Amino acid sequence: MKRLLISLFITSSLTINAATEPVDFVSTLVGTLSKHSLSTGNTYPAIAMPWGMNFWTPQTGRMGDGWQYVYTEDKIRGFKQTHQPSPWINDYGQFSIMPMVSGPDHDFYNEDKRASWFSHKTEVATPYYYKVYLADYDVWAEITPTERAAIMRFTFPETTKANGIARIVVDAFDRGSAIKYDVNKNTITGYSTRNSGGVPQNFRNYFVMQFDTQFQFWGIQKDDKTFTGTEASGNHVQAMVGFNTKKGQQITVRVASSFISEEQAWQNLKELGNRSFDQVCAAGRKQWNDVLGRIEVEDNDIDHLRTFYSSLYRSVLFPRSFYEINAQGEPVHYSPHTGEVCQGYYFTDTGFWDTFRCLFPLLNLVYPEMNVKMQEGLVNCYKESGFLPEWASPGHRGCMVGNNSASVVADAYLKGLNGYDIETLWKAVVHGANAVHPQVGSTGRMGYEYYNKLGYVPYNVGINENVARTLEYAYDDWCIYQLGKKLGKKEKELKPFKQHALNYKNVFDKETKLMRGRNEDGTFQTPFSPLKWGDAFTEGNAWHYTWSVFHDPEGLIQLMGGKETFVQMLDSVFNVPPYFDDSYYGGVIHEIREMQIMGMGNYAHGNQPIQHMIYLYDWAAQPWKAQQHIREVMDRFYNAAPDGYCGDEDNGQTSAWYVFSAMGFYPVCPGSGQYAIGTPYFNHIRLHLSDGKTLTIDANGVSNPYIGSMSFDGQAYDRNYLDHTQLMKGGHIVFDMQAQPNRQRGISKDAAPYSFSNELKK
C-alpha cells in the first residue's frame, strides 16, 4: 500500500511533512448534524467494512428513531447493529449492546434511564474502530468490525457496594424478539424481527455473542416484566449479564449475526477467528486503506483531503452485502422476497433514483469487481421477485419514481463488466419497462400503459410526479436500447425503446421552455407554476427537472431554440432567487429549505435531480461556466464537519458527485461511456485501476477554477468529455488552470459530449 506524502501548511512559516494513509483523513461524523427539518447529510457514523453486511453505530436516538445518531445529542443509549440506509427508510433487524455500572434499583432495561452522558472530545470514530467514554459509568467502550461480526471491548471501573456491578445489557428491540443465555458457555443468542417493511413473514436477524468473562449475574426482561428462566420470546425482550470488576478490567464480547439462522450466525462469527481485538482492528484498517487507496490524492489543504476521503468512505458503504458465506465457502442469502435461503450474491439498501446517477458509475470505474457481484445480485433479485429493485431495503420498498435499474444494468455491461447472466438481466429490464409491481408501485413503471400509448404519463389521471416519471422512463428506455444493441437484439425488439427515448419531448412546453405536466387530452396543466415543488415532479420543480434529459442534451438545446437560449435557461437557475411554492406538500420539506439557504438561487444541490445540471454547459460551448459553478459547489457545499453536506447524502450519491468532480469529470449520462469534463480540485491524483493500470491526473495552478489548457498523454485535448475506454487504459491527464475563463477552449463542434439526437443523424 503506497502512503500519501502530504505537506500540511500550518502557518506561512511552518511546514509539517506527514506520511499518512487514506483512512486517516476519514471523518465518519460528516453529515450527522441533521434533523427532520434540515439535513446536513442525514448520516450516522457507520463502523463497518466496505459494503459490509452489518454496520455498528453509537445510538443517541430512541428505539425505532431513524435519526439514530445526531451530533448535538448528549447521551448514548447503546451500541447498535444497524442496516439503515436512510432515516426516511429506517432500519431492520437491529439490536443494541450497552455496558454500564449500576445497583439493583437502577432501571437498566429502560433505554432512557440507562443512557449515559458522553462528549465528542472522548470519541474516536473511524470506519474500522470506534471508542467513547461513557461518563455516567466510568466505562470506555470500543468496537471493531468485520463484514458480519465485530468485537466489543469494555473497560470497567472497580465495582463496589456503592456503585453496584458491571452490567452489559442486550436489547433485541420490540415488534418481536427473543434472547437466550448460557451461563456455562458465557453466550447470549437471540433474534430481532424489527423492520420497517420489505421483508417476508419469517424475517429474523439471528445474533450470537461470546463473552470472554464468566457471567456472575444474569436476567431477562420480557415485555417490561422480569422473566425467570434462561430464555424468552415476546414483543420486546432484553437481557442483562453482570460482573464484579476490578479497575481497568476489560470484558470482550465477540458478536455476529445472520439473516439465515443461528447456526449461520455462529459461522459468521468465525470471521473473527482467534484474533484479538487489536488484530481485527489492524486488519480492518488495512482493508479500508486498500479500498480507499484506489484513489491517491496529494494536496496542500488537509481539509480538502478530509472531505475527499470522507466522501469516498460514504461511496463504498452501500449497497450493502446481504449475502453470507456458508460452511462450504459458498455465498448464500436469505431472500427478502421469498423468505427462503438461496444460492449466490445479494446486495441491498440503495435507491437507484439516487445512485444510478454517479455512485454506480464510480463503482464501474474504480471498483468494477464489486459491481460484478452486485449485478449477480440483481439477477437473483429478479429470479426471486419477478422485478429488479428500484429502492431496496432489504426487499422492494415503495419510495421515489423511475425505472432506473435499467441504467444500473446497462452502464455496467456497456463499460465491459461481464461474467454474470446478462440475458436474464435483459429480460428483467424489458419486463420492468412494461409492468408495475402488484404491491410496490415504485417498482417497475407506474403508469406504463399511458406512457407506452401516449408517450408520457398524464398529469390528470391520478398518478403523481408524472413528468418526473416520463423523463426518467425516457432515459431508461434509451439505456435499454443501448444495452439491446450491445447484446445484438433484433431491430424489431429495440424499436419501441428507441422511439420512447425521445418521449421527453412530449412534456416540454415551448411557451415556458420548461418541462410541464400534460393532460391525457394533450393540453398542458393549468395553472402552472415553475416554482411549484412536487406535483408533476419529484422533490423538485420545473427549473430542476427540465434538465433530466441525460441522454440527449442536444435534443433539449434544439427544443429551447438553440445554445444561446439553452445557456440563458441554465443561467436562470442560479439567477432566480430561491423562491418556492410548497403547496403540494402543505409545508416546507427539508429539500426546499436546503435549496433556500444555500445562496445559489434555485439550484438545489442538496437533492439529486439537478446535480448533473451544472455540467450541461459543456454541451453548449461554454464549459467555463460549468467550471465556475462546480468550484463554487465544491468550496461551499462540502466539508468534513458534522454539517458537511448541503442535503441528504443518500447512500453514496452526493459523496460520489464530490469524488468524481474532484477528479475533474462526471458521468452525466450513465450508459454513454463518457464523462463530462468539469474542473479538477487537487494538485495530483493517481487512480489505481483494477487491472493494475494507473490514471494520473495533475492540475497545475489548481487554486484557479478555470481550465486554460488540457493534455492527455502529452497530446493537446480540447474536448469537453473523456471516454471510459480511454481512462481504463490508464495514462496521464494534465490540466493547466487559470484565474480567468478560456473562452476559446471546448467550443468546437466536436467538443460536446454524447447526445442521442446526434446518434440518430448518423
PDB file of C-alpha atoms in Angstrom, residues 501-666:
ATOM      1  CA  ALA A 501     -36.184   7.503 -25.679  1.00  0.00           C
ATOM      2  CA  LEU A 502     -37.465  10.726 -27.281  1.00  0.00           C
ATOM      3  CA  ASN A 503     -40.593  10.898 -25.125  1.00  0.00           C
ATOM      4  CA  TYR A 504     -39.054  13.685 -23.060  1.00  0.00           C
ATOM      5  CA  LYS A 505     -40.128  15.981 -25.909  1.00  0.00           C
ATOM      6  CA  ASN A 506     -43.776  15.264 -25.125  1.00  0.00           C
ATOM      7  CA  VAL A 507     -43.692  17.113 -21.794  1.00  0.00           C
ATOM      8  CA  PHE A 508     -41.665  20.103 -22.981  1.00  0.00           C
ATOM      9  CA  ASP A 509     -43.638  23.337 -23.086  1.00  0.00           C
ATOM     10  CA  LYS A 510     -42.250  25.662 -25.758  1.00  0.00           C
ATOM     11  CA  GLU A 511     -44.012  28.648 -24.208  1.00  0.00           C
ATOM     12  CA  THR A 512     -42.143  28.482 -20.896  1.00  0.00           C
ATOM     13  CA  LYS A 513     -39.201  26.440 -22.223  1.00  0.00           C
ATOM     14  CA  LEU A 514     -39.683  24.139 -19.252  1.00  0.00           C
ATOM     15  CA  MET A 515     -40.994  20.655 -18.655  1.00  0.00           C
ATOM     16  CA  ARG A 516     -44.670  20.804 -17.686  1.00  0.00           C
ATOM     17  CA  GLY A 517     -47.460  18.448 -16.747  1.00  0.00           C
ATOM     18  CA  ARG A 518     -49.570  17.346 -19.704  1.00  0.00           C
ATOM     19  CA  ASN A 519     -53.151  16.109 -19.546  1.00  0.00           C
ATOM     20  CA  GLU A 520     -54.474  12.975 -21.186  1.00  0.00           C
ATOM     21  CA  ASP A 521     -56.066  15.041 -23.969  1.00  0.00           C
ATOM     22  CA  GLY A 522     -52.723  16.613 -24.866  1.00  0.00           C
ATOM     23  CA  THR A 523     -53.228  20.004 -23.205  1.00  0.00           C
ATOM     24  CA  PHE A 524     -50.716  21.240 -20.657  1.00  0.00           C
ATOM     25  CA  GLN A 525     -51.621  21.595 -16.996  1.00  0.00           C
ATOM     26  CA  THR A 526     -53.185  24.899 -15.981  1.00  0.00           C
ATOM     27  CA  PRO A 527     -52.384  26.793 -13.857  1.00  0.00           C
ATOM     28  CA  PHE A 528     -48.647  26.158 -13.962  1.00  0.00           C
ATOM     29  CA  SER A 529     -46.037  27.472 -11.546  1.00  0.00           C
ATOM     30  CA  PRO A 530     -42.401  26.741 -12.463  1.00  0.00           C
ATOM     31  CA  LEU A 531     -41.558  27.144  -8.773  1.00  0.00           C
ATOM     32  CA  LYS A 532     -44.027  24.527  -7.517  1.00  0.00           C
ATOM     33  CA  TRP A 533     -42.271  21.607  -5.877  1.00  0.00           C
ATOM     34  CA  GLY A 534     -43.698  18.116  -6.194  1.00  0.00           C
ATOM     35  CA  ASP A 535     -46.985  17.737  -8.068  1.00  0.00           C
ATOM     36  CA  ALA A 536     -45.712  16.780 -11.542  1.00  0.00           C
ATOM     37  CA  PHE A 537     -42.162  16.455 -10.230  1.00  0.00           C
ATOM     38  CA  THR A 538     -40.322  14.516  -7.532  1.00  0.00           C
ATOM     39  CA  GLU A 539     -38.760  16.579  -4.751  1.00  0.00           C
ATOM     40  CA  GLY A 540     -38.110  19.431  -7.135  1.00  0.00           C
ATOM     41  CA  ASN A 541     -39.743  21.864  -9.539  1.00  0.00           C
ATOM     42  CA  ALA A 542     -39.694  22.546 -13.267  1.00  0.00           C
ATOM     43  CA  TRP A 543     -36.456  24.515 -13.007  1.00  0.00           C
ATOM     44  CA  HIS A 544     -34.822  21.390 -11.600  1.00  0.00           C
ATOM     45  CA  TYR A 545     -36.368  18.630 -13.698  1.00  0.00           C
ATOM     46  CA  THR A 546     -36.207  20.291 -17.112  1.00  0.00           C
ATOM     47  CA  TRP A 547     -32.581  19.165 -17.302  1.00  0.00           C
ATOM     48  CA  SER A 548     -33.331  15.455 -16.795  1.00  0.00           C
ATOM     49  CA  VAL A 549     -32.598  14.603 -20.404  1.00  0.00           C
ATOM     50  CA  PHE A 550     -29.317  12.915 -19.580  1.00  0.00           C
ATOM     51  CA  HIS A 551     -29.061  11.091 -22.890  1.00  0.00           C
ATOM     52  CA  ASP A 552     -29.928  13.939 -25.240  1.00  0.00           C
ATOM     53  CA  PRO A 553     -28.870  17.437 -24.166  1.00  0.00           C
ATOM     54  CA  GLU A 554     -28.540  18.394 -27.845  1.00  0.00           C
ATOM     55  CA  GLY A 555     -32.200  17.478 -28.335  1.00  0.00           C
ATOM     56  CA  LEU A 556     -33.096  19.703 -25.382  1.00  0.00           C
ATOM     57  CA  ILE A 557     -30.972  22.502 -26.824  1.00  0.00           C
ATOM     58  CA  GLN A 558     -32.948  22.312 -30.059  1.00  0.00           C
ATOM     59  CA  LEU A 559     -36.272  22.320 -28.186  1.00  0.00           C
ATOM     60  CA  MET A 560     -35.228  25.506 -26.422  1.00  0.00           C
ATOM     61  CA  GLY A 561     -34.266  27.182 -29.675  1.00  0.00           C
ATOM     62  CA  GLY A 562     -30.502  26.855 -29.692  1.00  0.00           C
ATOM     63  CA  LYS A 563     -27.450  27.126 -27.473  1.00  0.00           C
ATOM     64  CA  GLU A 564     -27.891  30.786 -26.607  1.00  0.00           C
ATOM     65  CA  THR A 565     -31.353  30.259 -25.135  1.00  0.00           C
ATOM     66  CA  PHE A 566     -30.242  26.993 -23.530  1.00  0.00           C
ATOM     67  CA  VAL A 567     -27.438  28.808 -21.698  1.00  0.00           C
ATOM     68  CA  GLN A 568     -29.817  31.573 -20.646  1.00  0.00           C
ATOM     69  CA  MET A 569     -32.109  28.948 -19.161  1.00  0.00           C
ATOM     70  CA  LEU A 570     -29.196  27.311 -17.374  1.00  0.00           C
ATOM     71  CA  ASP A 571     -28.092  30.681 -16.030  1.00  0.00           C
ATOM     72  CA  SER A 572     -31.620  31.401 -14.814  1.00  0.00           C
ATOM     73  CA  VAL A 573     -31.435  28.510 -12.355  1.00  0.00           C
ATOM     74  CA  PHE A 574     -28.725  30.406 -10.489  1.00  0.00           C
ATOM     75  CA  ASN A 575     -30.180  33.872 -11.099  1.00  0.00           C
ATOM     76  CA  VAL A 576     -33.759  33.236  -9.972  1.00  0.00           C
ATOM     77  CA  PRO A 577     -33.901  33.816  -6.196  1.00  0.00           C
ATOM     78  CA  PRO A 578     -34.753  30.783  -4.054  1.00  0.00           C
ATOM     79  CA  TYR A 579     -38.480  31.348  -4.299  1.00  0.00           C
ATOM     80  CA  PHE A 580     -40.655  28.273  -3.982  1.00  0.00           C
ATOM     81  CA  ASP A 581     -44.220  27.027  -3.938  1.00  0.00           C
ATOM     82  CA  ASP A 582     -44.708  24.320  -1.296  1.00  0.00           C
ATOM     83  CA  SER A 583     -48.479  23.969  -1.665  1.00  0.00           C
ATOM     84  CA  TYR A 584     -48.273  20.383  -2.938  1.00  0.00           C
ATOM     85  CA  TYR A 585     -46.654  19.279   0.317  1.00  0.00           C
ATOM     86  CA  GLY A 586     -48.604  21.611   2.579  1.00  0.00           C
ATOM     87  CA  GLY A 587     -45.387  22.855   4.132  1.00  0.00           C
ATOM     88  CA  VAL A 588     -41.678  23.320   3.595  1.00  0.00           C
ATOM     89  CA  ILE A 589     -39.951  19.972   3.163  1.00  0.00           C
ATOM     90  CA  HIS A 590     -36.297  19.803   4.090  1.00  0.00           C
ATOM     91  CA  GLU A 591     -35.160  19.684   0.446  1.00  0.00           C
ATOM     92  CA  ILE A 592     -36.807  23.061  -0.159  1.00  0.00           C
ATOM     93  CA  ARG A 593     -35.191  24.594   2.906  1.00  0.00           C
ATOM     94  CA  GLU A 594     -31.785  23.291   1.870  1.00  0.00           C
ATOM     95  CA  MET A 595     -32.119  24.997  -1.512  1.00  0.00           C
ATOM     96  CA  GLN A 596     -33.362  28.208   0.067  1.00  0.00           C
ATOM     97  CA  ILE A 597     -30.467  28.709   2.468  1.00  0.00           C
ATOM     98  CA  MET A 598     -27.532  27.844   0.191  1.00  0.00           C
ATOM     99  CA  GLY A 599     -27.300  31.171  -1.594  1.00  0.00           C
ATOM    100  CA  MET A 600     -27.160  29.772  -5.121  1.00  0.00           C
ATOM    101  CA  GLY A 601     -30.547  30.809  -6.457  1.00  0.00           C
ATOM    102  CA  ASN A 602     -32.874  27.953  -7.388  1.00  0.00           C
ATOM    103  CA  TYR A 603     -30.013  25.467  -7.720  1.00  0.00           C
ATOM    104  CA  ALA A 604     -30.755  22.630  -5.275  1.00  0.00           C
ATOM    105  CA  HIS A 605     -27.602  20.549  -4.955  1.00  0.00           C
ATOM    106  CA  GLY A 606     -28.951  19.009  -1.766  1.00  0.00           C
ATOM    107  CA  ASN A 607     -31.160  16.726  -3.851  1.00  0.00           C
ATOM    108  CA  GLN A 608     -30.359  14.530  -6.845  1.00  0.00           C
ATOM    109  CA  PRO A 609     -32.461  15.724  -9.820  1.00  0.00           C
ATOM    110  CA  ILE A 610     -30.281  18.728 -10.579  1.00  0.00           C
ATOM    111  CA  GLN A 611     -26.825  17.559  -9.522  1.00  0.00           C
ATOM    112  CA  HIS A 612     -25.740  16.919 -13.136  1.00  0.00           C
ATOM    113  CA  MET A 613     -27.145  20.174 -14.482  1.00  0.00           C
ATOM    114  CA  ILE A 614     -24.006  22.271 -13.961  1.00  0.00           C
ATOM    115  CA  TYR A 615     -22.120  20.072 -16.419  1.00  0.00           C
ATOM    116  CA  LEU A 616     -24.615  20.764 -19.220  1.00  0.00           C
ATOM    117  CA  TYR A 617     -22.730  23.935 -20.144  1.00  0.00           C
ATOM    118  CA  ASP A 618     -20.273  21.511 -21.797  1.00  0.00           C
ATOM    119  CA  TRP A 619     -22.894  20.800 -24.471  1.00  0.00           C
ATOM    120  CA  ALA A 620     -23.461  24.500 -25.152  1.00  0.00           C
ATOM    121  CA  ALA A 621     -19.835  25.510 -25.852  1.00  0.00           C
ATOM    122  CA  GLN A 622     -19.497  27.396 -22.570  1.00  0.00           C
ATOM    123  CA  PRO A 623     -17.617  24.913 -20.368  1.00  0.00           C
ATOM    124  CA  TRP A 624     -16.088  27.714 -18.294  1.00  0.00           C
ATOM    125  CA  LYS A 625     -19.486  28.318 -16.684  1.00  0.00           C
ATOM    126  CA  ALA A 626     -19.571  24.699 -15.578  1.00  0.00           C
ATOM    127  CA  GLN A 627     -16.088  25.155 -14.125  1.00  0.00           C
ATOM    128  CA  GLN A 628     -17.144  28.261 -12.224  1.00  0.00           C
ATOM    129  CA  HIS A 629     -20.253  26.724 -10.653  1.00  0.00           C
ATOM    130  CA  ILE A 630     -18.617  23.357  -9.888  1.00  0.00           C
ATOM    131  CA  ARG A 631     -15.822  25.076  -7.996  1.00  0.00           C
ATOM    132  CA  GLU A 632     -18.332  27.093  -6.006  1.00  0.00           C
ATOM    133  CA  VAL A 633     -20.237  23.943  -5.032  1.00  0.00           C
ATOM    134  CA  MET A 634     -17.021  22.141  -4.079  1.00  0.00           C
ATOM    135  CA  ASP A 635     -15.813  25.064  -1.971  1.00  0.00           C
ATOM    136  CA  ARG A 636     -19.060  25.918  -0.203  1.00  0.00           C
ATOM    137  CA  PHE A 637     -21.342  22.894  -0.076  1.00  0.00           C
ATOM    138  CA  TYR A 638     -18.956  20.192   1.184  1.00  0.00           C
ATOM    139  CA  ASN A 639     -16.670  19.929   4.192  1.00  0.00           C
ATOM    140  CA  ALA A 640     -15.502  17.306   6.682  1.00  0.00           C
ATOM    141  CA  ALA A 641     -17.520  18.650   9.622  1.00  0.00           C
ATOM    142  CA  PRO A 642     -20.781  17.312  11.071  1.00  0.00           C
ATOM    143  CA  ASP A 643     -22.664  19.756   8.806  1.00  0.00           C
ATOM    144  CA  GLY A 644     -20.606  18.633   5.822  1.00  0.00           C
ATOM    145  CA  TYR A 645     -23.371  18.128   3.236  1.00  0.00           C
ATOM    146  CA  CYS A 646     -25.994  20.500   1.869  1.00  0.00           C
ATOM    147  CA  GLY A 647     -28.761  17.873   1.961  1.00  0.00           C
ATOM    148  CA  ASP A 648     -29.219  14.121   2.257  1.00  0.00           C
ATOM    149  CA  GLU A 649     -26.068  12.170   1.436  1.00  0.00           C
ATOM    150  CA  ASP A 650     -28.233   9.364   0.020  1.00  0.00           C
ATOM    151  CA  ASN A 651     -26.225   6.138   0.065  1.00  0.00           C
ATOM    152  CA  GLY A 652     -23.122   7.442  -1.644  1.00  0.00           C
ATOM    153  CA  GLN A 653     -24.656   9.532  -4.445  1.00  0.00           C
ATOM    154  CA  THR A 654     -23.919  13.013  -3.112  1.00  0.00           C
ATOM    155  CA  SER A 655     -20.489  11.832  -1.978  1.00  0.00           C
ATOM    156  CA  ALA A 656     -19.695  10.239  -5.328  1.00  0.00           C
ATOM    157  CA  TRP A 657     -20.553  13.566  -7.000  1.00  0.00           C
ATOM    158  CA  TYR A 658     -17.737  15.122  -4.981  1.00  0.00           C
ATOM    159  CA  VAL A 659     -15.315  12.284  -5.742  1.00  0.00           C
ATOM    160  CA  PHE A 660     -15.925  12.493  -9.491  1.00  0.00           C
ATOM    161  CA  SER A 661     -15.920  16.280  -9.560  1.00  0.00           C
ATOM    162  CA  ALA A 662     -12.645  16.387  -7.625  1.00  0.00           C
ATOM    163  CA  MET A 663     -11.073  14.262 -10.355  1.00  0.00           C
ATOM    164  CA  GLY A 664     -12.297  16.756 -12.924  1.00  0.00           C
ATOM    165  CA  PHE A 665     -15.059  14.842 -14.720  1.00  0.00           C
ATOM    166  CA  TYR A 666     -18.566  13.468 -14.137  1.00  0.00           C
TER     167      TYR A 666
END
